[in-house]
Amino acid sequence: MGLFQCFREMFSSSTRRKPVQRDAIPTPLHRCLGVVDLTLLGVGSMIGSGSFLLPGQVSGVVAGPAALLVFFLSGMLASLSGLCYIECALQLPGTGASYLYAYATLGEMIAFLTGWSSVAGRIVALAFIGQVWSAYLDDALGGSIGNATVQFVLGGQEWNAPLLGTHPDFIAGLLILVSGGIISLGTNVFSKANNLFLITTLLTLMLVFIVAMIHADFSLVTEHGFAPRGVGFDEIVGSAIIAYAGYAGIESIALAAEEAKDQSKDLLIGLLSALGISILVYMTGVLSVTVLTEYSNIDLKTPFEAAFNDLDGLRWMKYIVAVGALCSVTGGALNMSYALSRFIYPMSRDGLLPSMLSRTNERTKTPLLANLLGTCISVVFAVLIDIKILIQTGSMLYTLETVIIIFAVTILRYRPPNRSDGYVELGGEDKGGFKEGANEAHGRKNTTIDLNGLLKPKSETDTAETNATNELPKRPSWIHKSCAIILRWIREHTTRSVILSLCFHLIFEFLLLALLTFRMDDLLRVHDPGLILGIVVSSALTLVSCCPLLLLPQDTDDLPFKVPLMPLLPLIALLAAVILLLHFSSLVYVGVVGWLCLGLIVYFTYGMKHSVEATRQDVHLNDQ
């Protein structure tokens, strides 16, 4: 009994949710970001490290006009998740993005793992950006930096060990230190520096596009067909994973919610504008490189510089491109440093990480210790580790973060977050003021279908069921009883119903797509009855699991923006995310699971005991 009670208390603690007010909350951070700043912040985060690199990489793999389709589809998927970010940010206007949204909807443990994974993803991304910047500079200097490092630091012998690079990349570490230093000077300074680098990047990309169109050879695009290499679904999805990573900075605008001047308007306009500009930048980049170079000759590392270097009279452009690329990557480093500190800060403020990391400087109004910790860890990774090995891991962590956002926005739509001072568990039982029945008082209505009083009080439901029994033809009583029990449970446990519906939908959808992805050849050749049955059953269960989302009423609060076609669009985004998840290697899964297991150890040994919500719960119980 003691062991059972221990597990019960652990479950109760790990599923407690954070009450968040929808109105703007007091913050020690500096509210100085307008709509232009937020737009440029989002654009800089999304194109900073990829605008001069990803178009060439995707075009070199997929080739031809198909690369445009890859970036467009990836942009549409990013747009779907971006819409979810907007609604969540408008309902929960605090820093932390996916971590905060998970805390308010899925509970403390899931929120910690979300923030833990987000921190890891930004560390990996920042280290990678540092190495890209170093590689650009070294290439411009003819490789002299790398050669000198190997000669004078390693004695002429390169490293040859798993996970390590060929030599310590001190330039990458130096860039990260500089970007962390700029972030520590304050959000206003960071925003101005980011705007400067981003405007330089956009002007360079505009010049590249204009010159490319003037000297374009459109036969390079048309004569080889839509997909010259005859790529299939797997190649398209594999390239989409690379392209999707280019939009990975979309959450930076949501992270800046506490520093926005007007959250209700600026976040929405900024995110939509940033998405549109970023999609346009990547697609014009693909078009530029494909009309200048034969698809088989595209340089995957420096596509634009190599393309201009091979054209007589345009070699001068490669130097302009090099400057623009360095500015772009520098802006990307700034944005990633900002995002990293803004994930560590709210986790420490909530007690899940050491609280000293949430201290803000009175003059700059920035979390200096959080920024310092993230910067130091990223420097170690950038200097020592071969980041290419971990890039897919970071991409998978970001995809999982997208899944969390989809869950959060759906839960928030079907049940508003707790705005009392009380403590709420996932079961929906209020420990301090919020009642699940208050949903009706909150102005919610059934926007779909009325199932014999599903949303009515118990007495009305019983009356409706009696009338329905007299009117409907006779059926086996156990069917009526089972349906009544299920529908009543759904009505009384709205949050649990939505969470279980999404979880079962995700599981069955993952199973269905796994069968279609890995066993399609067997299905076409052998017509295995067991395989066909598995596909049919998993398809049916995938659809049936969505029923609570169609039956329950949605929140009717007046927000500046809501995700349209709820729950269809979030489910489409979830489908796309599952497709991406199925195309990561087993080694990546091992790395992600290992990192999450380490996070669980940290949570149960430190975070759960020092949680601010745990203290609030204890105080409330003592007052009762």
PDB file of C-alpha atoms in Angstrom, residues 246-513:
ATOM      1  CA  GLY A 246      14.897  25.720 -42.050  1.00  0.00           C
ATOM      2  CA  TYR A 247      11.622  26.797 -40.446  1.00  0.00           C
ATOM      3  CA  ALA A 248      12.665  25.600 -36.988  1.00  0.00           C
ATOM      4  CA  GLY A 249      12.937  29.133 -35.610  1.00  0.00           C
ATOM      5  CA  ILE A 250       9.226  29.786 -35.852  1.00  0.00           C
ATOM      6  CA  GLU A 251       8.793  29.533 -32.077  1.00  0.00           C
ATOM      7  CA  SER A 252      11.118  32.490 -31.432  1.00  0.00           C
ATOM      8  CA  ILE A 253       8.207  34.918 -31.764  1.00  0.00           C
ATOM      9  CA  ALA A 254       6.200  33.006 -29.165  1.00  0.00           C
ATOM     10  CA  LEU A 255       9.269  32.987 -26.906  1.00  0.00           C
ATOM     11  CA  ALA A 256       9.276  36.793 -27.068  1.00  0.00           C
ATOM     12  CA  ALA A 257       5.675  37.104 -25.833  1.00  0.00           C
ATOM     13  CA  GLU A 258       6.674  38.721 -22.518  1.00  0.00           C
ATOM     14  CA  GLU A 259       8.843  41.239 -24.365  1.00  0.00           C
ATOM     15  CA  ALA A 260       6.249  42.263 -26.971  1.00  0.00           C
ATOM     16  CA  LYS A 261       4.679  45.702 -26.697  1.00  0.00           C
ATOM     17  CA  ASP A 262       1.215  44.568 -27.825  1.00  0.00           C
ATOM     18  CA  GLN A 263       0.804  40.814 -27.475  1.00  0.00           C
ATOM     19  CA  SER A 264      -2.716  40.549 -28.852  1.00  0.00           C
ATOM     20  CA  LYS A 265      -1.840  42.147 -32.204  1.00  0.00           C
ATOM     21  CA  ASP A 266       1.916  42.106 -32.722  1.00  0.00           C
ATOM     22  CA  LEU A 267       2.420  38.358 -32.163  1.00  0.00           C
ATOM     23  CA  LEU A 268      -0.175  37.458 -34.790  1.00  0.00           C
ATOM     24  CA  ILE A 269       1.039  39.896 -37.451  1.00  0.00           C
ATOM     25  CA  GLY A 270       4.691  39.181 -36.732  1.00  0.00           C
ATOM     26  CA  LEU A 271       4.415  35.411 -37.026  1.00  0.00           C
ATOM     27  CA  LEU A 272       2.301  35.406 -40.187  1.00  0.00           C
ATOM     28  CA  SER A 273       4.589  37.961 -41.842  1.00  0.00           C
ATOM     29  CA  ALA A 274       7.723  36.054 -40.841  1.00  0.00           C
ATOM     30  CA  LEU A 275       6.358  32.794 -42.229  1.00  0.00           C
ATOM     31  CA  GLY A 276       5.419  34.358 -45.550  1.00  0.00           C
ATOM     32  CA  ILE A 277       8.807  36.048 -45.975  1.00  0.00           C
ATOM     33  CA  SER A 278      10.728  32.895 -45.022  1.00  0.00           C
ATOM     34  CA  ILE A 279       8.824  30.655 -47.443  1.00  0.00           C
ATOM     35  CA  LEU A 280       9.410  33.212 -50.213  1.00  0.00           C
ATOM     36  CA  VAL A 281      13.138  33.437 -49.395  1.00  0.00           C
ATOM     37  CA  TYR A 282      13.688  29.679 -49.547  1.00  0.00           C
ATOM     38  CA  MET A 283      11.693  29.192 -52.751  1.00  0.00           C
ATOM     39  CA  THR A 284      13.443  32.066 -54.550  1.00  0.00           C
ATOM     40  CA  GLY A 285      16.753  30.640 -53.351  1.00  0.00           C
ATOM     41  CA  VAL A 286      15.928  27.268 -54.917  1.00  0.00           C
ATOM     42  CA  LEU A 287      14.865  28.933 -58.164  1.00  0.00           C
ATOM     43  CA  SER A 288      18.044  31.027 -58.261  1.00  0.00           C
ATOM     44  CA  VAL A 289      20.441  28.127 -57.864  1.00  0.00           C
ATOM     45  CA  THR A 290      18.573  25.799 -60.242  1.00  0.00           C
ATOM     46  CA  VAL A 291      18.568  28.300 -63.145  1.00  0.00           C
ATOM     47  CA  LEU A 292      22.299  28.962 -62.757  1.00  0.00           C
ATOM     48  CA  THR A 293      23.695  25.449 -62.399  1.00  0.00           C
ATOM     49  CA  GLU A 294      23.005  21.969 -63.744  1.00  0.00           C
ATOM     50  CA  TYR A 295      21.315  20.061 -60.933  1.00  0.00           C
ATOM     51  CA  SER A 296      24.067  17.436 -60.909  1.00  0.00           C
ATOM     52  CA  ASN A 297      26.738  20.130 -60.425  1.00  0.00           C
ATOM     53  CA  ILE A 298      25.178  21.933 -57.452  1.00  0.00           C
ATOM     54  CA  ASP A 299      27.702  22.354 -54.640  1.00  0.00           C
ATOM     55  CA  LEU A 300      25.985  21.182 -51.439  1.00  0.00           C
ATOM     56  CA  LYS A 301      28.201  23.261 -49.125  1.00  0.00           C
ATOM     57  CA  THR A 302      28.439  26.609 -50.935  1.00  0.00           C
ATOM     58  CA  PRO A 303      25.821  26.443 -53.717  1.00  0.00           C
ATOM     59  CA  PHE A 304      25.605  30.145 -54.595  1.00  0.00           C
ATOM     60  CA  GLU A 305      29.316  30.914 -54.400  1.00  0.00           C
ATOM     61  CA  ALA A 306      30.138  27.890 -56.561  1.00  0.00           C
ATOM     62  CA  ALA A 307      27.424  28.770 -59.091  1.00  0.00           C
ATOM     63  CA  PHE A 308      28.680  32.336 -59.578  1.00  0.00           C
ATOM     64  CA  ASN A 309      32.307  31.205 -59.589  1.00  0.00           C
ATOM     65  CA  ASP A 310      31.590  28.973 -62.605  1.00  0.00           C
ATOM     66  CA  LEU A 311      30.035  31.803 -64.639  1.00  0.00           C
ATOM     67  CA  ASP A 312      32.283  34.166 -66.576  1.00  0.00           C
ATOM     68  CA  GLY A 313      31.808  37.765 -65.553  1.00  0.00           C
ATOM     69  CA  LEU A 314      29.966  36.919 -62.328  1.00  0.00           C
ATOM     70  CA  ARG A 315      32.808  35.802 -60.104  1.00  0.00           C
ATOM     71  CA  TRP A 316      32.586  39.093 -58.205  1.00  0.00           C
ATOM     72  CA  MET A 317      29.186  37.954 -56.912  1.00  0.00           C
ATOM     73  CA  LYS A 318      30.709  35.150 -54.859  1.00  0.00           C
ATOM     74  CA  TYR A 319      32.360  37.702 -52.553  1.00  0.00           C
ATOM     75  CA  ILE A 320      29.060  39.522 -52.011  1.00  0.00           C
ATOM     76  CA  VAL A 321      27.401  36.180 -51.329  1.00  0.00           C
ATOM     77  CA  ALA A 322      30.125  35.301 -48.816  1.00  0.00           C
ATOM     78  CA  VAL A 323      29.537  38.551 -46.906  1.00  0.00           C
ATOM     79  CA  GLY A 324      25.769  38.034 -46.983  1.00  0.00           C
ATOM     80  CA  ALA A 325      26.148  34.447 -45.814  1.00  0.00           C
ATOM     81  CA  LEU A 326      28.319  35.495 -42.865  1.00  0.00           C
ATOM     82  CA  CYS A 327      25.746  38.142 -41.889  1.00  0.00           C
ATOM     83  CA  SER A 328      22.950  35.600 -42.230  1.00  0.00           C
ATOM     84  CA  VAL A 329      24.658  33.008 -40.052  1.00  0.00           C
ATOM     85  CA  THR A 330      25.631  35.655 -37.485  1.00  0.00           C
ATOM     86  CA  GLY A 331      21.986  36.677 -37.209  1.00  0.00           C
ATOM     87  CA  GLY A 332      21.042  33.020 -36.872  1.00  0.00           C
ATOM     88  CA  ALA A 333      23.507  32.631 -33.990  1.00  0.00           C
ATOM     89  CA  LEU A 334      22.011  35.662 -32.237  1.00  0.00           C
ATOM     90  CA  ASN A 335      18.474  34.344 -32.605  1.00  0.00           C
ATOM     91  CA  MET A 336      19.394  30.861 -31.406  1.00  0.00           C
ATOM     92  CA  SER A 337      21.245  32.271 -28.374  1.00  0.00           C
ATOM     93  CA  TYR A 338      18.152  34.308 -27.556  1.00  0.00           C
ATOM     94  CA  ALA A 339      15.853  31.294 -27.880  1.00  0.00           C
ATOM     95  CA  LEU A 340      18.131  29.109 -25.752  1.00  0.00           C
ATOM     96  CA  SER A 341      18.157  31.540 -22.828  1.00  0.00           C
ATOM     97  CA  ARG A 342      14.365  32.017 -23.098  1.00  0.00           C
ATOM     98  CA  PHE A 343      13.798  28.289 -22.644  1.00  0.00           C
ATOM     99  CA  ILE A 344      16.116  27.999 -19.636  1.00  0.00           C
ATOM    100  CA  TYR A 345      14.686  31.129 -17.970  1.00  0.00           C
ATOM    101  CA  PRO A 346      11.031  30.028 -17.497  1.00  0.00           C
ATOM    102  CA  MET A 347      12.028  26.517 -16.417  1.00  0.00           C
ATOM    103  CA  SER A 348      14.234  27.942 -13.672  1.00  0.00           C
ATOM    104  CA  ARG A 349      11.589  30.526 -12.749  1.00  0.00           C
ATOM    105  CA  ASP A 350       9.164  27.646 -12.171  1.00  0.00           C
ATOM    106  CA  GLY A 351      11.698  25.804 -10.014  1.00  0.00           C
ATOM    107  CA  LEU A 352      12.250  22.895 -12.398  1.00  0.00           C
ATOM    108  CA  LEU A 353      15.854  24.038 -12.890  1.00  0.00           C
ATOM    109  CA  PRO A 354      17.939  25.931 -10.287  1.00  0.00           C
ATOM    110  CA  SER A 355      16.130  29.185  -9.538  1.00  0.00           C
ATOM    111  CA  MET A 356      19.307  31.272  -9.752  1.00  0.00           C
ATOM    112  CA  LEU A 357      19.162  30.831 -13.539  1.00  0.00           C
ATOM    113  CA  SER A 358      16.017  32.999 -13.607  1.00  0.00           C
ATOM    114  CA  ARG A 359      17.674  36.060 -12.070  1.00  0.00           C
ATOM    115  CA  THR A 360      17.510  39.057 -14.375  1.00  0.00           C
ATOM    116  CA  ASN A 361      19.912  41.972 -14.523  1.00  0.00           C
ATOM    117  CA  GLU A 362      18.258  45.181 -13.336  1.00  0.00           C
ATOM    118  CA  ARG A 363      19.861  47.296 -16.046  1.00  0.00           C
ATOM    119  CA  THR A 364      19.588  45.047 -19.109  1.00  0.00           C
ATOM    120  CA  LYS A 365      16.511  43.110 -17.897  1.00  0.00           C
ATOM    121  CA  THR A 366      17.875  39.839 -19.273  1.00  0.00           C
ATOM    122  CA  PRO A 367      18.452  36.462 -17.557  1.00  0.00           C
ATOM    123  CA  LEU A 368      22.251  36.628 -17.520  1.00  0.00           C
ATOM    124  CA  LEU A 369      22.944  33.291 -15.809  1.00  0.00           C
ATOM    125  CA  ALA A 370      20.567  31.402 -18.105  1.00  0.00           C
ATOM    126  CA  ASN A 371      22.271  32.994 -21.083  1.00  0.00           C
ATOM    127  CA  LEU A 372      25.733  32.204 -19.672  1.00  0.00           C
ATOM    128  CA  LEU A 373      24.903  28.537 -19.045  1.00  0.00           C
ATOM    129  CA  GLY A 374      23.451  27.986 -22.513  1.00  0.00           C
ATOM    130  CA  THR A 375      26.362  29.803 -24.143  1.00  0.00           C
ATOM    131  CA  CYS A 376      29.029  27.780 -22.314  1.00  0.00           C
ATOM    132  CA  ILE A 377      27.455  24.408 -23.137  1.00  0.00           C
ATOM    133  CA  SER A 378      27.030  25.410 -26.780  1.00  0.00           C
ATOM    134  CA  VAL A 379      30.673  26.508 -26.972  1.00  0.00           C
ATOM    135  CA  VAL A 380      31.818  23.076 -25.778  1.00  0.00           C
ATOM    136  CA  PHE A 381      29.676  21.353 -28.399  1.00  0.00           C
ATOM    137  CA  ALA A 382      30.775  23.710 -31.174  1.00  0.00           C
ATOM    138  CA  VAL A 383      34.495  23.404 -30.436  1.00  0.00           C
ATOM    139  CA  LEU A 384      34.696  19.646 -29.888  1.00  0.00           C
ATOM    140  CA  ILE A 385      31.741  17.757 -31.357  1.00  0.00           C
ATOM    141  CA  ASP A 386      31.059  16.825 -34.969  1.00  0.00           C
ATOM    142  CA  ILE A 387      27.632  18.416 -34.985  1.00  0.00           C
ATOM    143  CA  LYS A 388      26.620  16.758 -38.257  1.00  0.00           C
ATOM    144  CA  ILE A 389      26.060  13.565 -36.264  1.00  0.00           C
ATOM    145  CA  LEU A 390      23.536  15.324 -34.022  1.00  0.00           C
ATOM    146  CA  ILE A 391      21.682  17.425 -36.603  1.00  0.00           C
ATOM    147  CA  GLN A 392      18.996  14.800 -37.238  1.00  0.00           C
ATOM    148  CA  THR A 393      18.573  14.423 -33.485  1.00  0.00           C
ATOM    149  CA  GLY A 394      17.904  18.150 -33.208  1.00  0.00           C
ATOM    150  CA  SER A 395      15.458  17.985 -36.109  1.00  0.00           C
ATOM    151  CA  MET A 396      13.579  15.123 -34.458  1.00  0.00           C
ATOM    152  CA  LEU A 397      13.409  17.005 -31.150  1.00  0.00           C
ATOM    153  CA  TYR A 398      11.888  19.957 -32.998  1.00  0.00           C
ATOM    154  CA  THR A 399       9.333  17.676 -34.666  1.00  0.00           C
ATOM    155  CA  LEU A 400       8.356  16.284 -31.262  1.00  0.00           C
ATOM    156  CA  GLU A 401       8.000  19.868 -30.053  1.00  0.00           C
ATOM    157  CA  THR A 402       5.553  20.459 -32.901  1.00  0.00           C
ATOM    158  CA  VAL A 403       3.498  17.474 -31.717  1.00  0.00           C
ATOM    159  CA  ILE A 404       3.325  19.017 -28.232  1.00  0.00           C
ATOM    160  CA  ILE A 405       2.114  22.322 -29.689  1.00  0.00           C
ATOM    161  CA  ILE A 406      -0.644  20.516 -31.607  1.00  0.00           C
ATOM    162  CA  PHE A 407      -1.766  18.770 -28.415  1.00  0.00           C
ATOM    163  CA  ALA A 408      -1.673  22.029 -26.458  1.00  0.00           C
ATOM    164  CA  VAL A 409      -3.720  24.126 -28.879  1.00  0.00           C
ATOM    165  CA  THR A 410      -6.357  21.405 -29.169  1.00  0.00           C
ATOM    166  CA  ILE A 411      -6.674  21.031 -25.392  1.00  0.00           C
ATOM    167  CA  LEU A 412      -6.871  24.798 -24.935  1.00  0.00           C
ATOM    168  CA  ARG A 413      -9.630  25.042 -27.532  1.00  0.00           C
ATOM    169  CA  TYR A 414     -11.764  22.439 -25.792  1.00  0.00           C
ATOM    170  CA  ARG A 415     -11.055  23.648 -22.295  1.00  0.00           C
ATOM    171  CA  PRO A 416      -9.670  27.081 -21.410  1.00  0.00           C
ATOM    172  CA  PRO A 417      -6.622  27.096 -19.136  1.00  0.00           C
ATOM    173  CA  ASN A 418      -7.062  27.421 -15.393  1.00  0.00           C
ATOM    174  CA  ARG A 419      -7.058  31.098 -14.472  1.00  0.00           C
ATOM    175  CA  SER A 420      -7.646  30.685 -10.754  1.00  0.00           C
ATOM    176  CA  ASP A 421      -4.983  30.595  -8.120  1.00  0.00           C
ATOM    177  CA  GLY A 422      -5.671  26.955  -7.509  1.00  0.00           C
ATOM    178  CA  TYR A 423      -3.940  23.749  -8.377  1.00  0.00           C
ATOM    179  CA  VAL A 424      -5.368  21.619 -11.155  1.00  0.00           C
ATOM    180  CA  GLU A 425      -4.553  18.037 -12.046  1.00  0.00           C
ATOM    181  CA  LEU A 426      -5.088  16.524 -15.470  1.00  0.00           C
ATOM    182  CA  GLY A 427      -8.181  14.749 -14.261  1.00  0.00           C
ATOM    183  CA  GLY A 428     -10.067  18.009 -14.240  1.00  0.00           C
ATOM    184  CA  GLU A 429     -10.699  18.085 -10.472  1.00  0.00           C
ATOM    185  CA  ASP A 430     -10.141  21.566  -9.150  1.00  0.00           C
ATOM    186  CA  LYS A 431      -8.080  21.952  -6.017  1.00  0.00           C
ATOM    187  CA  GLY A 432      -8.564  25.650  -5.754  1.00  0.00           C
ATOM    188  CA  GLY A 433     -11.402  27.258  -7.614  1.00  0.00           C
ATOM    189  CA  PHE A 434     -11.754  26.078 -11.210  1.00  0.00           C
ATOM    190  CA  LYS A 435     -14.633  23.713 -11.922  1.00  0.00           C
ATOM    191  CA  GLU A 436     -14.967  21.743 -15.097  1.00  0.00           C
ATOM    192  CA  GLY A 437     -18.634  22.642 -15.054  1.00  0.00           C
ATOM    193  CA  ALA A 438     -17.613  26.253 -15.276  1.00  0.00           C
ATOM    194  CA  ASN A 439     -17.059  25.700 -18.969  1.00  0.00           C
ATOM    195  CA  GLU A 440     -20.735  26.409 -19.580  1.00  0.00           C
ATOM    196  CA  ALA A 441     -20.535  29.592 -17.550  1.00  0.00           C
ATOM    197  CA  HIS A 442     -17.474  30.525 -19.538  1.00  0.00           C
ATOM    198  CA  GLY A 443     -19.594  30.893 -22.630  1.00  0.00           C
ATOM    199  CA  ARG A 444     -18.922  27.638 -24.396  1.00  0.00           C
ATOM    200  CA  LYS A 445     -21.421  26.080 -26.706  1.00  0.00           C
ATOM    201  CA  ASN A 446     -21.765  22.913 -28.715  1.00  0.00           C
ATOM    202  CA  THR A 447     -20.576  23.749 -32.193  1.00  0.00           C
ATOM    203  CA  THR A 448     -21.033  20.265 -33.609  1.00  0.00           C
ATOM    204  CA  ILE A 449     -23.709  17.843 -32.507  1.00  0.00           C
ATOM    205  CA  ASP A 450     -26.079  17.224 -29.597  1.00  0.00           C
ATOM    206  CA  LEU A 451     -26.001  13.626 -28.427  1.00  0.00           C
ATOM    207  CA  ASN A 452     -28.965  13.213 -26.073  1.00  0.00           C
ATOM    208  CA  GLY A 453     -27.814  15.719 -23.547  1.00  0.00           C
ATOM    209  CA  LEU A 454     -24.110  15.071 -23.710  1.00  0.00           C
ATOM    210  CA  LEU A 455     -23.522  18.573 -22.475  1.00  0.00           C
ATOM    211  CA  LYS A 456     -26.631  18.903 -20.290  1.00  0.00           C
ATOM    212  CA  PRO A 457     -26.912  18.464 -16.537  1.00  0.00           C
ATOM    213  CA  LYS A 458     -27.435  14.948 -15.340  1.00  0.00           C
ATOM    214  CA  SER A 459     -31.175  15.312 -14.676  1.00  0.00           C
ATOM    215  CA  GLU A 460     -31.786  16.709 -18.155  1.00  0.00           C
ATOM    216  CA  THR A 461     -29.690  13.972 -19.684  1.00  0.00           C
ATOM    217  CA  ASP A 462     -31.758  11.304 -17.952  1.00  0.00           C
ATOM    218  CA  THR A 463     -34.987  12.891 -19.213  1.00  0.00           C
ATOM    219  CA  ALA A 464     -33.648  13.138 -22.739  1.00  0.00           C
ATOM    220  CA  GLU A 465     -32.518   9.533 -22.632  1.00  0.00           C
ATOM    221  CA  THR A 466     -36.012   8.453 -21.473  1.00  0.00           C
ATOM    222  CA  ASN A 467     -37.692  10.334 -24.318  1.00  0.00           C
ATOM    223  CA  ALA A 468     -35.180   8.976 -26.802  1.00  0.00           C
ATOM    224  CA  THR A 469     -35.875   5.442 -25.592  1.00  0.00           C
ATOM    225  CA  ASN A 470     -39.602   5.862 -26.305  1.00  0.00           C
ATOM    226  CA  GLU A 471     -38.981   7.313 -29.758  1.00  0.00           C
ATOM    227  CA  LEU A 472     -36.152   5.161 -31.065  1.00  0.00           C
ATOM    228  CA  PRO A 473     -36.571   1.527 -32.089  1.00  0.00           C
ATOM    229  CA  LYS A 474     -35.622  -1.154 -29.613  1.00  0.00           C
ATOM    230  CA  ARG A 475     -31.941  -2.015 -29.408  1.00  0.00           C
ATOM    231  CA  PRO A 476     -29.946  -4.211 -27.072  1.00  0.00           C
ATOM    232  CA  SER A 477     -29.920  -2.452 -23.718  1.00  0.00           C
ATOM    233  CA  TRP A 478     -26.177  -2.973 -23.203  1.00  0.00           C
ATOM    234  CA  ILE A 479     -25.467  -0.768 -26.223  1.00  0.00           C
ATOM    235  CA  HIS A 480     -27.543   2.071 -24.780  1.00  0.00           C
ATOM    236  CA  LYS A 481     -25.974   1.690 -21.374  1.00  0.00           C
ATOM    237  CA  SER A 482     -22.446   1.548 -22.756  1.00  0.00           C
ATOM    238  CA  CYS A 483     -22.978   4.617 -24.936  1.00  0.00           C
ATOM    239  CA  ALA A 484     -24.574   6.527 -22.075  1.00  0.00           C
ATOM    240  CA  ILE A 485     -21.685   5.704 -19.742  1.00  0.00           C
ATOM    241  CA  ILE A 486     -19.061   6.656 -22.323  1.00  0.00           C
ATOM    242  CA  LEU A 487     -20.782   9.900 -23.311  1.00  0.00           C
ATOM    243  CA  ARG A 488     -21.345  10.917 -19.703  1.00  0.00           C
ATOM    244  CA  TRP A 489     -17.699  10.205 -18.869  1.00  0.00           C
ATOM    245  CA  ILE A 490     -16.603  12.317 -21.828  1.00  0.00           C
ATOM    246  CA  ARG A 491     -18.836  15.170 -20.660  1.00  0.00           C
ATOM    247  CA  GLU A 492     -17.596  15.020 -17.088  1.00  0.00           C
ATOM    248  CA  HIS A 493     -13.898  14.631 -17.968  1.00  0.00           C
ATOM    249  CA  THR A 494     -13.387  16.997 -20.874  1.00  0.00           C
ATOM    250  CA  THR A 495      -9.641  17.409 -20.549  1.00  0.00           C
ATOM    251  CA  ARG A 496      -8.973  13.702 -20.068  1.00  0.00           C
ATOM    252  CA  SER A 497     -11.199  12.895 -23.036  1.00  0.00           C
ATOM    253  CA  VAL A 498      -9.351  15.278 -25.344  1.00  0.00           C
ATOM    254  CA  ILE A 499      -5.922  14.082 -24.188  1.00  0.00           C
ATOM    255  CA  LEU A 500      -6.842  10.397 -24.534  1.00  0.00           C
ATOM    256  CA  SER A 501      -8.398  11.061 -27.926  1.00  0.00           C
ATOM    257  CA  LEU A 502      -5.218  12.732 -29.186  1.00  0.00           C
ATOM    258  CA  CYS A 503      -2.955  10.061 -27.679  1.00  0.00           C
ATOM    259  CA  PHE A 504      -4.889   7.157 -29.184  1.00  0.00           C
ATOM    260  CA  HIS A 505      -5.125   8.965 -32.506  1.00  0.00           C
ATOM    261  CA  LEU A 506      -1.352   9.508 -32.506  1.00  0.00           C
ATOM    262  CA  ILE A 507      -0.628   5.862 -31.627  1.00  0.00           C
ATOM    263  CA  PHE A 508      -2.948   4.352 -34.228  1.00  0.00           C
ATOM    264  CA  GLU A 509      -1.873   6.867 -36.869  1.00  0.00           C
ATOM    265  CA  PHE A 510       1.782   6.050 -36.189  1.00  0.00           C
ATOM    266  CA  LEU A 511       1.006   2.328 -36.519  1.00  0.00           C
ATOM    267  CA  LEU A 512      -0.961   2.836 -39.735  1.00  0.00           C
ATOM    268  CA  LEU A 513       1.704   4.957 -41.405  1.00  0.00           C
TER     269      LEU A 513
END
